[in-house]
PDB file of C-alpha atoms and ligand atoms in Angstrom:
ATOM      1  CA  UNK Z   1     -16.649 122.760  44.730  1.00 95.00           C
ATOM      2  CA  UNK Z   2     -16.384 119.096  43.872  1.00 98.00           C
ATOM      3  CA  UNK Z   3     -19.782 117.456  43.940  1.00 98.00           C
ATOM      4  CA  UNK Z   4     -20.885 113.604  43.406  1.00 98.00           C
ATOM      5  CA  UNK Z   5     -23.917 112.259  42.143  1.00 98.00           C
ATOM      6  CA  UNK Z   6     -24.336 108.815  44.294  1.00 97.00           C
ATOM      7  CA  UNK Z   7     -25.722 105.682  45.706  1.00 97.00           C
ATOM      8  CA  UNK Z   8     -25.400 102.167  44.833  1.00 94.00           C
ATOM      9  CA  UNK Z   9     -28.731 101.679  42.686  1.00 94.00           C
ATOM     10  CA  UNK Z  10     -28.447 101.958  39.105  1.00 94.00           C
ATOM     11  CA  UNK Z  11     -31.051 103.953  37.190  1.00 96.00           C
ATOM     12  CA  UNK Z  12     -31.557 106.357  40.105  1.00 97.00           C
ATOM     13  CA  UNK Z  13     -30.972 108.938  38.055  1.00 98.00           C
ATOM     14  CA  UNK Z  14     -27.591 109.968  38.924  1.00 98.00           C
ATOM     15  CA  UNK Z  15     -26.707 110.264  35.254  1.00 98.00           C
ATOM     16  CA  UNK Z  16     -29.730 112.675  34.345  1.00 98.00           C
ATOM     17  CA  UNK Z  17     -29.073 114.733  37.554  1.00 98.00           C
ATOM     18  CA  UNK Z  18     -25.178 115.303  36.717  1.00 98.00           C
ATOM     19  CA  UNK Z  19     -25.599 115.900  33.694  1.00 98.00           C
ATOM     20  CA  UNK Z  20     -28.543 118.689  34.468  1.00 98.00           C
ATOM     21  CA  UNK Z  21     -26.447 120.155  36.766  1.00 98.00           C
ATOM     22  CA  UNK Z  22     -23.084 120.367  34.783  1.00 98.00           C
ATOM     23  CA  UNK Z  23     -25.275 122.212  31.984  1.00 98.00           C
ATOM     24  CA  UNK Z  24     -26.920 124.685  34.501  1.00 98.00           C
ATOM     25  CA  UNK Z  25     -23.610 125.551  36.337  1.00 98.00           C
ATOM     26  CA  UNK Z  26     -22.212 126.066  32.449  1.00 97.00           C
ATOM     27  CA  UNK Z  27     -25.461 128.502  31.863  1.00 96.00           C
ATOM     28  CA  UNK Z  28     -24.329 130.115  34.807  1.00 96.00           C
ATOM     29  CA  UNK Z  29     -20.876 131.088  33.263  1.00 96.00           C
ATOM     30  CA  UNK Z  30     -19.214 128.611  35.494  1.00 97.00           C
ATOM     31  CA  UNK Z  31     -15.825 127.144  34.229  1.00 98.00           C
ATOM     32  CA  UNK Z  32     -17.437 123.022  34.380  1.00 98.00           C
ATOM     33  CA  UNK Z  33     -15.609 119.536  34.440  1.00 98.00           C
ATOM     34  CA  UNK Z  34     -17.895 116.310  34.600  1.00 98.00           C
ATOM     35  CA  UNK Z  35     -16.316 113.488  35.263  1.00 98.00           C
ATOM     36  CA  UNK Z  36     -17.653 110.412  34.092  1.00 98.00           C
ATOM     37  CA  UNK Z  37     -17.003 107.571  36.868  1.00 97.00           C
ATOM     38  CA  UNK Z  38     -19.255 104.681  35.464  1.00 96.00           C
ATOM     39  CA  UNK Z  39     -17.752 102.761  33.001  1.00 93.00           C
ATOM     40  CA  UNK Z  40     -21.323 102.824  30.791  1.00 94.00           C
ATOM     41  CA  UNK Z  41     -19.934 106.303  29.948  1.00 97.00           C
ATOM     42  CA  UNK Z  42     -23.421 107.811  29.832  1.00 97.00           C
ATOM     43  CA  UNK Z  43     -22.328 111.269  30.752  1.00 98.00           C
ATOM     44  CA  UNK Z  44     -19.611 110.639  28.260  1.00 98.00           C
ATOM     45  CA  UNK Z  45     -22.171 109.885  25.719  1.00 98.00           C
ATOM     46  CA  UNK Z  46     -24.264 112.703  26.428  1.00 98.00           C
ATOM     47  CA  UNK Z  47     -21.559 114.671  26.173  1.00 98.00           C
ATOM     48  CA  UNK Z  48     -20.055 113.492  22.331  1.00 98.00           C
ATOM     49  CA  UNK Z  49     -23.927 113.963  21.445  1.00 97.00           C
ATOM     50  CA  UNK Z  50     -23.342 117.969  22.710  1.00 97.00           C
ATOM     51  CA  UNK Z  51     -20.527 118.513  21.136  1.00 96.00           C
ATOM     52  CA  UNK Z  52     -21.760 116.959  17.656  1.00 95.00           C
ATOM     53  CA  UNK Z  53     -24.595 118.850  17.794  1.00 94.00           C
ATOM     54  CA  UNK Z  54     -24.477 122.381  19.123  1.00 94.00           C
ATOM     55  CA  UNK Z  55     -21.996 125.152  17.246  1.00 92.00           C
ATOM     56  CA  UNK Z  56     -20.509 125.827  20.393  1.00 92.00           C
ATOM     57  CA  UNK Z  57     -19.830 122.108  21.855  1.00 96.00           C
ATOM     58  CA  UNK Z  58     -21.062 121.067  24.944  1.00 98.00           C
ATOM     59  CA  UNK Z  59     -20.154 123.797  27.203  1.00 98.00           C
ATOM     60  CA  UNK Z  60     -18.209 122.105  29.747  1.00 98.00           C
ATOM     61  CA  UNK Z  61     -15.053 119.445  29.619  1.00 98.00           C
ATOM     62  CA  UNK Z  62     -15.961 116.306  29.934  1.00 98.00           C
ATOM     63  CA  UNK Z  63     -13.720 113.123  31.056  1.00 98.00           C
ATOM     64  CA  UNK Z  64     -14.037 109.635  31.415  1.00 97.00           C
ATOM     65  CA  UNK Z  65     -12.083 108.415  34.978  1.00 96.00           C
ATOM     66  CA  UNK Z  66     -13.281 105.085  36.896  1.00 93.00           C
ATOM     67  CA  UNK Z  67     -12.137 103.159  40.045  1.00 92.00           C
ATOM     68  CA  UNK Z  68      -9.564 104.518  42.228  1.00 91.00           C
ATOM     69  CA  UNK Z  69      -8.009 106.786  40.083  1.00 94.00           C
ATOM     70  CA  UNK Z  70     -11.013 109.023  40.763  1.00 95.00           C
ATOM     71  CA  UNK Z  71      -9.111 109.693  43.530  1.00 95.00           C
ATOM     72  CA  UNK Z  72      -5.432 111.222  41.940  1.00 96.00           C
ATOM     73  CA  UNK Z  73      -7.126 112.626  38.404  1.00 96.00           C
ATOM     74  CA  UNK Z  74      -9.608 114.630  40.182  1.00 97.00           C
ATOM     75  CA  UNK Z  75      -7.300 115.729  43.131  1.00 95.00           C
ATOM     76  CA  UNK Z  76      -5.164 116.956  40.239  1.00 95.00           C
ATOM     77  CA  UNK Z  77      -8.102 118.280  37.996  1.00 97.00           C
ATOM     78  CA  UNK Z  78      -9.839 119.898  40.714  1.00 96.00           C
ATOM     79  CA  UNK Z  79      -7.883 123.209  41.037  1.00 96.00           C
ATOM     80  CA  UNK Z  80      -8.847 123.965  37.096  1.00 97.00           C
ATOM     81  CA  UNK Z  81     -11.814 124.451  37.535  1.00 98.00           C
ATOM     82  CA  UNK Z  82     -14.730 126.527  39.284  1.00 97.00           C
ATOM     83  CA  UNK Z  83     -17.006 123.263  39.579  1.00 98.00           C
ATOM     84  CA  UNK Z  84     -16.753 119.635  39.434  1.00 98.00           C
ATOM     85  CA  UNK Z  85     -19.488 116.912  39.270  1.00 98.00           C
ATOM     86  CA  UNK Z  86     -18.754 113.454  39.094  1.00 98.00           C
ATOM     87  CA  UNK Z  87     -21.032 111.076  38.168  1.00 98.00           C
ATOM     88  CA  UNK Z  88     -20.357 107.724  39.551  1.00 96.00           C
ATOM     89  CA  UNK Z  89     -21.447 104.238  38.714  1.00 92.00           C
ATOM     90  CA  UNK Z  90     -23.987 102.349  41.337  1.00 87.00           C
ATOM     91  CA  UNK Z  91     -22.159  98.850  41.341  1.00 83.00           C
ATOM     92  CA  UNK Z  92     -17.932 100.349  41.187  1.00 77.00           C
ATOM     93  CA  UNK Z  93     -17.700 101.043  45.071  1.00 87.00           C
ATOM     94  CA  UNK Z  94     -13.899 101.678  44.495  1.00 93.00           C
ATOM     95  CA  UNK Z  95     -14.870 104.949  42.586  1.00 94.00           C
ATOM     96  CA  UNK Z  96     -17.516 106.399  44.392  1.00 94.00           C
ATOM     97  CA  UNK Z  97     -15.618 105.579  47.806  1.00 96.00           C
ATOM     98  CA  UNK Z  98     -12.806 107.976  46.130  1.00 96.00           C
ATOM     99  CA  UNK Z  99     -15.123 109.924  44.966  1.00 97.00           C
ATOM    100  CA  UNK Z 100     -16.460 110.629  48.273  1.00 97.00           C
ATOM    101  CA  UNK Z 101     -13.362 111.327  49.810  1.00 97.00           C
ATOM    102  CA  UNK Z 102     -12.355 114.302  47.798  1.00 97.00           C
ATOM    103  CA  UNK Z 103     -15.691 115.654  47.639  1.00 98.00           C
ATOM    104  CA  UNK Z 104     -17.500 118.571  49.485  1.00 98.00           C
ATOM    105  CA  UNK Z 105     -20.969 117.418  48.631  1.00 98.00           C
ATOM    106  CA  UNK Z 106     -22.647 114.366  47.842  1.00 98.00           C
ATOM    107  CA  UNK Z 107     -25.992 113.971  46.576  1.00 98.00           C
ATOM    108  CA  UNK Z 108     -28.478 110.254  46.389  1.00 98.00           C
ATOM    109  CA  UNK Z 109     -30.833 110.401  44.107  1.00 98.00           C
ATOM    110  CA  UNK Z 110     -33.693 107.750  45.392  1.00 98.00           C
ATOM    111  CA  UNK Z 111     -36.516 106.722  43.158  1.00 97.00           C
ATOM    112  CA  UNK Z 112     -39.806 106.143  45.614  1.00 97.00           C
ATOM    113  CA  UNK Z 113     -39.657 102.760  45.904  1.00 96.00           C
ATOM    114  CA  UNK Z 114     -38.595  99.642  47.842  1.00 93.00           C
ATOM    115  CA  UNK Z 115     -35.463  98.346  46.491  1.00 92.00           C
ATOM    116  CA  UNK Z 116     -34.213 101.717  46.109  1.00 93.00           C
ATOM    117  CA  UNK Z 117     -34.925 102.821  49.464  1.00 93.00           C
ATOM    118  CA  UNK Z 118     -33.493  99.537  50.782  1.00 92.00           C
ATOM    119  CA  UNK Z 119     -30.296 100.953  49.506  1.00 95.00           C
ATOM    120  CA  UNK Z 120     -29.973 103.631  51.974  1.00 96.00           C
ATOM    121  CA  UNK Z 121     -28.348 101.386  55.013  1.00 95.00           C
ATOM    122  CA  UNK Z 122     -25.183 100.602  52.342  1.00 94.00           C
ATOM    123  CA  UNK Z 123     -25.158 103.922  51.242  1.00 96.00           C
ATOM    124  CA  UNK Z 124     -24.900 105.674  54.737  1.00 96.00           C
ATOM    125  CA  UNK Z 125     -21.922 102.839  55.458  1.00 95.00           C
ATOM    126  CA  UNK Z 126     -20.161 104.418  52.229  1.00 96.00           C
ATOM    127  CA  UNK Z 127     -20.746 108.360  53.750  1.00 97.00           C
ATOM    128  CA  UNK Z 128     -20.023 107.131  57.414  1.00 97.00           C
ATOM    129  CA  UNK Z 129     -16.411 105.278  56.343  1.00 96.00           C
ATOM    130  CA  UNK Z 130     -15.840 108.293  53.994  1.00 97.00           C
ATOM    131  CA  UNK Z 131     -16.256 111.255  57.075  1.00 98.00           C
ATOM    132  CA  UNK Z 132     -13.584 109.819  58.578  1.00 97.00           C
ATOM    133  CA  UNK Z 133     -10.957 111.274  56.097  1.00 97.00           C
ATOM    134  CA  UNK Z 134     -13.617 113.769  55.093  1.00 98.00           C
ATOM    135  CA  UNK Z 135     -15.488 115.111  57.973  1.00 97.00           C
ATOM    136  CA  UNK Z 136     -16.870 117.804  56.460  1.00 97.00           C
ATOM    137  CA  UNK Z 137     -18.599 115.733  53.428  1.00 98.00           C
ATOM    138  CA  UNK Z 138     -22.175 117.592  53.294  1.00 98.00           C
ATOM    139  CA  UNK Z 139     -24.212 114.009  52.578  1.00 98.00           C
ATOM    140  CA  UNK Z 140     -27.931 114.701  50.580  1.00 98.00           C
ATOM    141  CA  UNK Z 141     -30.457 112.342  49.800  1.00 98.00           C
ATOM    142  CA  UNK Z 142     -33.704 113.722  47.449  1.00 98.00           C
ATOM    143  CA  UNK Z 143     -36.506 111.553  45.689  1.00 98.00           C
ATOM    144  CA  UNK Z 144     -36.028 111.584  41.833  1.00 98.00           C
ATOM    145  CA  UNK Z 145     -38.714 110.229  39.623  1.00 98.00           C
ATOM    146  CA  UNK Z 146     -41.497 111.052  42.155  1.00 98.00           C
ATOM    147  CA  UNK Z 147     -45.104 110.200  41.716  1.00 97.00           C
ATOM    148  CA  UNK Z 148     -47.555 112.266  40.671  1.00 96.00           C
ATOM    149  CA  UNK Z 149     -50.074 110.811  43.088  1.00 95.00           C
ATOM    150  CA  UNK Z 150     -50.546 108.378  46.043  1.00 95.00           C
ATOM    151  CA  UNK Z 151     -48.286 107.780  49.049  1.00 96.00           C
ATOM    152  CA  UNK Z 152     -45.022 106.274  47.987  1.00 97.00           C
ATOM    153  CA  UNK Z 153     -43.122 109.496  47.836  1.00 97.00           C
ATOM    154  CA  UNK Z 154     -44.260 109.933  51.449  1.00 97.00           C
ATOM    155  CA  UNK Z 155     -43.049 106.792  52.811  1.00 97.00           C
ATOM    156  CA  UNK Z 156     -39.813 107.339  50.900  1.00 97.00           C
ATOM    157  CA  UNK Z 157     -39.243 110.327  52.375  1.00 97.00           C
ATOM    158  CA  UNK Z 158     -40.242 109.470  55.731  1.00 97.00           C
ATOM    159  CA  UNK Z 159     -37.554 106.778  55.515  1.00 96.00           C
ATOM    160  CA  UNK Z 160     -35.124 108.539  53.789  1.00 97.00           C
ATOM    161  CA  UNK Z 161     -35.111 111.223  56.270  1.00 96.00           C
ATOM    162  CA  UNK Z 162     -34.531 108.276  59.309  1.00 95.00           C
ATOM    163  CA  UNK Z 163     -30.812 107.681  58.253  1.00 94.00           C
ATOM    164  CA  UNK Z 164     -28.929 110.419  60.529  1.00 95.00           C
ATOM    165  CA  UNK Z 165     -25.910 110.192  57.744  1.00 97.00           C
ATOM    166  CA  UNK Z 166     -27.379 112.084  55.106  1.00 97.00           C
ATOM    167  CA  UNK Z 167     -29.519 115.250  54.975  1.00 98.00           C
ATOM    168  CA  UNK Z 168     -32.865 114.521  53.574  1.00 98.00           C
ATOM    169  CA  UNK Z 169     -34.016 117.602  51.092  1.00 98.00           C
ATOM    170  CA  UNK Z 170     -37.633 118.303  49.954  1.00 97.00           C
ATOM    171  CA  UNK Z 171     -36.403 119.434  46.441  1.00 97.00           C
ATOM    172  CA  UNK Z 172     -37.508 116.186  44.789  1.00 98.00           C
ATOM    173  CA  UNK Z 173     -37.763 115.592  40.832  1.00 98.00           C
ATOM    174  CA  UNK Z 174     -40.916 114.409  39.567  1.00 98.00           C
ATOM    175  CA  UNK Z 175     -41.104 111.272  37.044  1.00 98.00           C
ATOM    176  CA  UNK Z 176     -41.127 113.419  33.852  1.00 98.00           C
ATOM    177  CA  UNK Z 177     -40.569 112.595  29.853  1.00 98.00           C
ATOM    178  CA  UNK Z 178     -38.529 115.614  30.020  1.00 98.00           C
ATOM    179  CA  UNK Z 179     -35.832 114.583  31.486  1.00 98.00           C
ATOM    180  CA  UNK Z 180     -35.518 111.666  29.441  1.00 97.00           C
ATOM    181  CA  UNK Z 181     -36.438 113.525  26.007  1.00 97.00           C
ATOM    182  CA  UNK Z 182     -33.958 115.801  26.829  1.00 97.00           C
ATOM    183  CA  UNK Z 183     -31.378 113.432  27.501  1.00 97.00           C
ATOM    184  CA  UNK Z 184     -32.015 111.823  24.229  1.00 95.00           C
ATOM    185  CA  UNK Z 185     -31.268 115.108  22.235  1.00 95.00           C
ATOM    186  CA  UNK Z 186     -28.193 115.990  24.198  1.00 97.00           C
ATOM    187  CA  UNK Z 187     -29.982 118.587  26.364  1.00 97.00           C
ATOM    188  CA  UNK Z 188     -30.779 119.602  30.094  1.00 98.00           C
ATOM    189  CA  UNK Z 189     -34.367 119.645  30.640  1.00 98.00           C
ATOM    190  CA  UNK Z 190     -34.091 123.889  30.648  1.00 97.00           C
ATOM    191  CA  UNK Z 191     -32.574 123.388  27.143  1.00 97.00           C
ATOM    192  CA  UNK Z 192     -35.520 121.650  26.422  1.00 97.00           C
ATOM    193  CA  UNK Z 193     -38.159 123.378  23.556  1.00 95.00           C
ATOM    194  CA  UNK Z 194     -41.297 123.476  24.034  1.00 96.00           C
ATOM    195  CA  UNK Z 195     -40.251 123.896  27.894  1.00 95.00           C
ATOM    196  CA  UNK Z 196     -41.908 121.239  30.621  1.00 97.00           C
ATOM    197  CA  UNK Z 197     -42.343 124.230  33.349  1.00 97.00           C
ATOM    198  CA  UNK Z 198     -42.832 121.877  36.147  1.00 98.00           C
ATOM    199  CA  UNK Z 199     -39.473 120.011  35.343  1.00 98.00           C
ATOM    200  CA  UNK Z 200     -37.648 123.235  34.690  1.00 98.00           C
ATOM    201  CA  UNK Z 201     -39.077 124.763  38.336  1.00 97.00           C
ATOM    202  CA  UNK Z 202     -38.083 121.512  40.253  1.00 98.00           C
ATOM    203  CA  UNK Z 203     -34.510 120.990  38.932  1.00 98.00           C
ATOM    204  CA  UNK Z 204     -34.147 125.143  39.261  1.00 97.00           C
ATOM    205  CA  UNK Z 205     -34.977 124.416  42.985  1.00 97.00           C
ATOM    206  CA  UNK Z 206     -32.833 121.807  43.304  1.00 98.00           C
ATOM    207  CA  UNK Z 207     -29.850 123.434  41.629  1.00 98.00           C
ATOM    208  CA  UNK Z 208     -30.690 126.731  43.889  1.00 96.00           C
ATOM    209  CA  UNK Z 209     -30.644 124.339  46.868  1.00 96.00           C
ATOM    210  CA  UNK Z 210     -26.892 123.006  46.045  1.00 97.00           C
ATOM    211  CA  UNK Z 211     -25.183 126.258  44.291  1.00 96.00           C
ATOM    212  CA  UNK Z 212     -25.056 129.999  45.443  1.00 81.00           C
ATOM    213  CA  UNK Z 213     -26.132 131.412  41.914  1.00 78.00           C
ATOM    214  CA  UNK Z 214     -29.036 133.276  41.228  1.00 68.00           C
ATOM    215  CA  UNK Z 215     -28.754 133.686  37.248  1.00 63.00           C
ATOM    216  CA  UNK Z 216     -28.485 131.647  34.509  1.00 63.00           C
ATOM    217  CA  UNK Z 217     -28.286 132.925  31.740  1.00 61.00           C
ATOM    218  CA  UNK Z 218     -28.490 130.510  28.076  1.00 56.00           C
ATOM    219  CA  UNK Z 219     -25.302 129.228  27.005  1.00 54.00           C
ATOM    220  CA  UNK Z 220     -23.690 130.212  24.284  1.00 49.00           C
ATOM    221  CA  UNK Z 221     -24.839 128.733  20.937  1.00 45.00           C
ATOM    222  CA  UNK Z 222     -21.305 129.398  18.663  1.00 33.00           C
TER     223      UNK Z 222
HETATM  224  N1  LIG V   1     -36.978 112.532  36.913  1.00 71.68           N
HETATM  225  C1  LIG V   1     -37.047 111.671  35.897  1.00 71.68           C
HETATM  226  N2  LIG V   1     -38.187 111.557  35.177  1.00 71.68           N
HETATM  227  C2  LIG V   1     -38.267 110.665  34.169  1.00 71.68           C
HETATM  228  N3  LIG V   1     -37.284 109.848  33.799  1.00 71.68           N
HETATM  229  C3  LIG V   1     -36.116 109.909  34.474  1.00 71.68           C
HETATM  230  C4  LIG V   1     -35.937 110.821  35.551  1.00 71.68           C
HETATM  231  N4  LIG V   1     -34.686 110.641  36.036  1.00 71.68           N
HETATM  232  C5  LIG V   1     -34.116 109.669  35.294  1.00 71.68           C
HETATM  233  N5  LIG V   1     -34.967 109.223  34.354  1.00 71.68           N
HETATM  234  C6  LIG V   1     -34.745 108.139  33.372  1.00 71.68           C
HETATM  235  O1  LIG V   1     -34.399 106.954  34.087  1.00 71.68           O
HETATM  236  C7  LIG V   1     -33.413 106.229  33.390  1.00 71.68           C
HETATM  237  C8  LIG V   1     -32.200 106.039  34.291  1.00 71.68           C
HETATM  238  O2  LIG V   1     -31.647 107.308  34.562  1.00 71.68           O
HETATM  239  P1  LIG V   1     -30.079 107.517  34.671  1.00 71.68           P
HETATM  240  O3  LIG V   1     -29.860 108.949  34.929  1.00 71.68           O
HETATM  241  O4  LIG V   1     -29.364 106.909  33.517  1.00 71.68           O
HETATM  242  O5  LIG V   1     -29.779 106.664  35.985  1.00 71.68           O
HETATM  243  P2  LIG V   1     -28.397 106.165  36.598  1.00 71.68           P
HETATM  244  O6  LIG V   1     -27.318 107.029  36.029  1.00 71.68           O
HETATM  245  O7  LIG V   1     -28.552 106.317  38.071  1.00 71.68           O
HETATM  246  O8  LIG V   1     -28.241 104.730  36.216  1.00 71.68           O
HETATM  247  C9  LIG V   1     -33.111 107.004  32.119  1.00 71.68           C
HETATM  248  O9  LIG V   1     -33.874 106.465  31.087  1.00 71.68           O
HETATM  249  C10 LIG V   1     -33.559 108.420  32.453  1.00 71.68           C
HETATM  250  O10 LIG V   1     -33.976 109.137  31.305  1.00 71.68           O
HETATM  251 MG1  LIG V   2     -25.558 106.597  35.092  1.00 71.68          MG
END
């Protein structure tokens, strides 16, 4: 299954949720490839960090593709592996559009508030253009970096669930210091010591939500 962390905002979080979800599908014994589509190479960053740090490297394959050859290097990549997740870059159009072409599932990260929302119309454009060589692109929109309080995540999702294009799904991720802690050491939030439980229960809902697996298990340290 090919799937590609979207949308045209930067800082959305598309980098953090990729790179939670390559390490989770890895925990889960799944043969992984990330593909790094933005040319700020954060995935590939996090991913040199992994490597240098843990005995038994990062756990997945990594690679750095942008722009249209998203298209032919994952078409070609794809059959190698169980799982692909591509993280894509909000302002290169040329690689997410091929991105979304190839793809079975493609997931928007919005943060709860206006000019991320706003980016919704140009988003749906990108899905609508893209089902017509891919009809059966599943299209998902969730809130990342939700409030803790007051109604902004409610408006959001009000809104985000207007757009007929994309599915919107209640699994949102709170605005935690996990994540980005985590991040900074390499690590998906579940790899994460001492644990944040509430970060660890909503990105285990939303990987649940996207992937048929019930286990993971830890990866393997050597
Ligand atoms: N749920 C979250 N809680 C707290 N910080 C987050 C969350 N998601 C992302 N971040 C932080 O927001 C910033 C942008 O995230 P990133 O994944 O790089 O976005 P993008 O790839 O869309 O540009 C990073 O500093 C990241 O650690
Ligand atoms: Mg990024």
């Amino acid at each position: 299954m090919i799937t590609v962390v979207g949308g045209t905002k930067g800082g959305s979080g598309k980098s953090t949720v990729a790179t939670n979800l390559t390490v989770m599908l890895a925990a889960a014994g799944r043969d992984v490839l990330l593909v790094d589509a933005d040319d700020q190479e954060t995935s590939t960053d996090f991913t040199a960090m992994r490597n240098e740090t843990r005995p038994g490297g990062a756990g997945y394959t990594c690679v750095a593709v942008t722009g249209r050859n998203v298209l032919t290097e994952v078409k070609r990549l794809a059959d190698k592996y169980q799982e692909v997740v591509i993280d894509t870059g909000g302002r290169d159009t040329a690689s997410q559009r091929a991105a979304l072409a190839i793809c079975h599932t493609y997931l928007v990260p919005f943060a709860p508030r206006s000019f991320d929302v706003w980016t919704l119309d140009k988003v749906a454009e990108l899905i609508e253009e893209a089902r017509s060589i891919n009809p059966d692109l599943r299209a998902l929109a969730f809130i990342n970096r939700a409030d803790a309080q007051g109604k902004d995540n409610a408006e959001a999702a009000e809104f985000l669930a207007s757009k007929p294009a994309l599915e919107f799904i209640t699994t949102a991720l709170g605005n935690r210091k996990a994540f980005a802690n985590a991040a900074s050491q390499g690590l998906a939030v579940v790899e994460l010591r001492p644990h944040d439980a509430k970060a660890n229960e909503e990105v285990g809902k939303l990987f649940g939500y996207l992937f048929n697996i019930k286990k993971i298990s830890k990866l393997k340290e050597a």
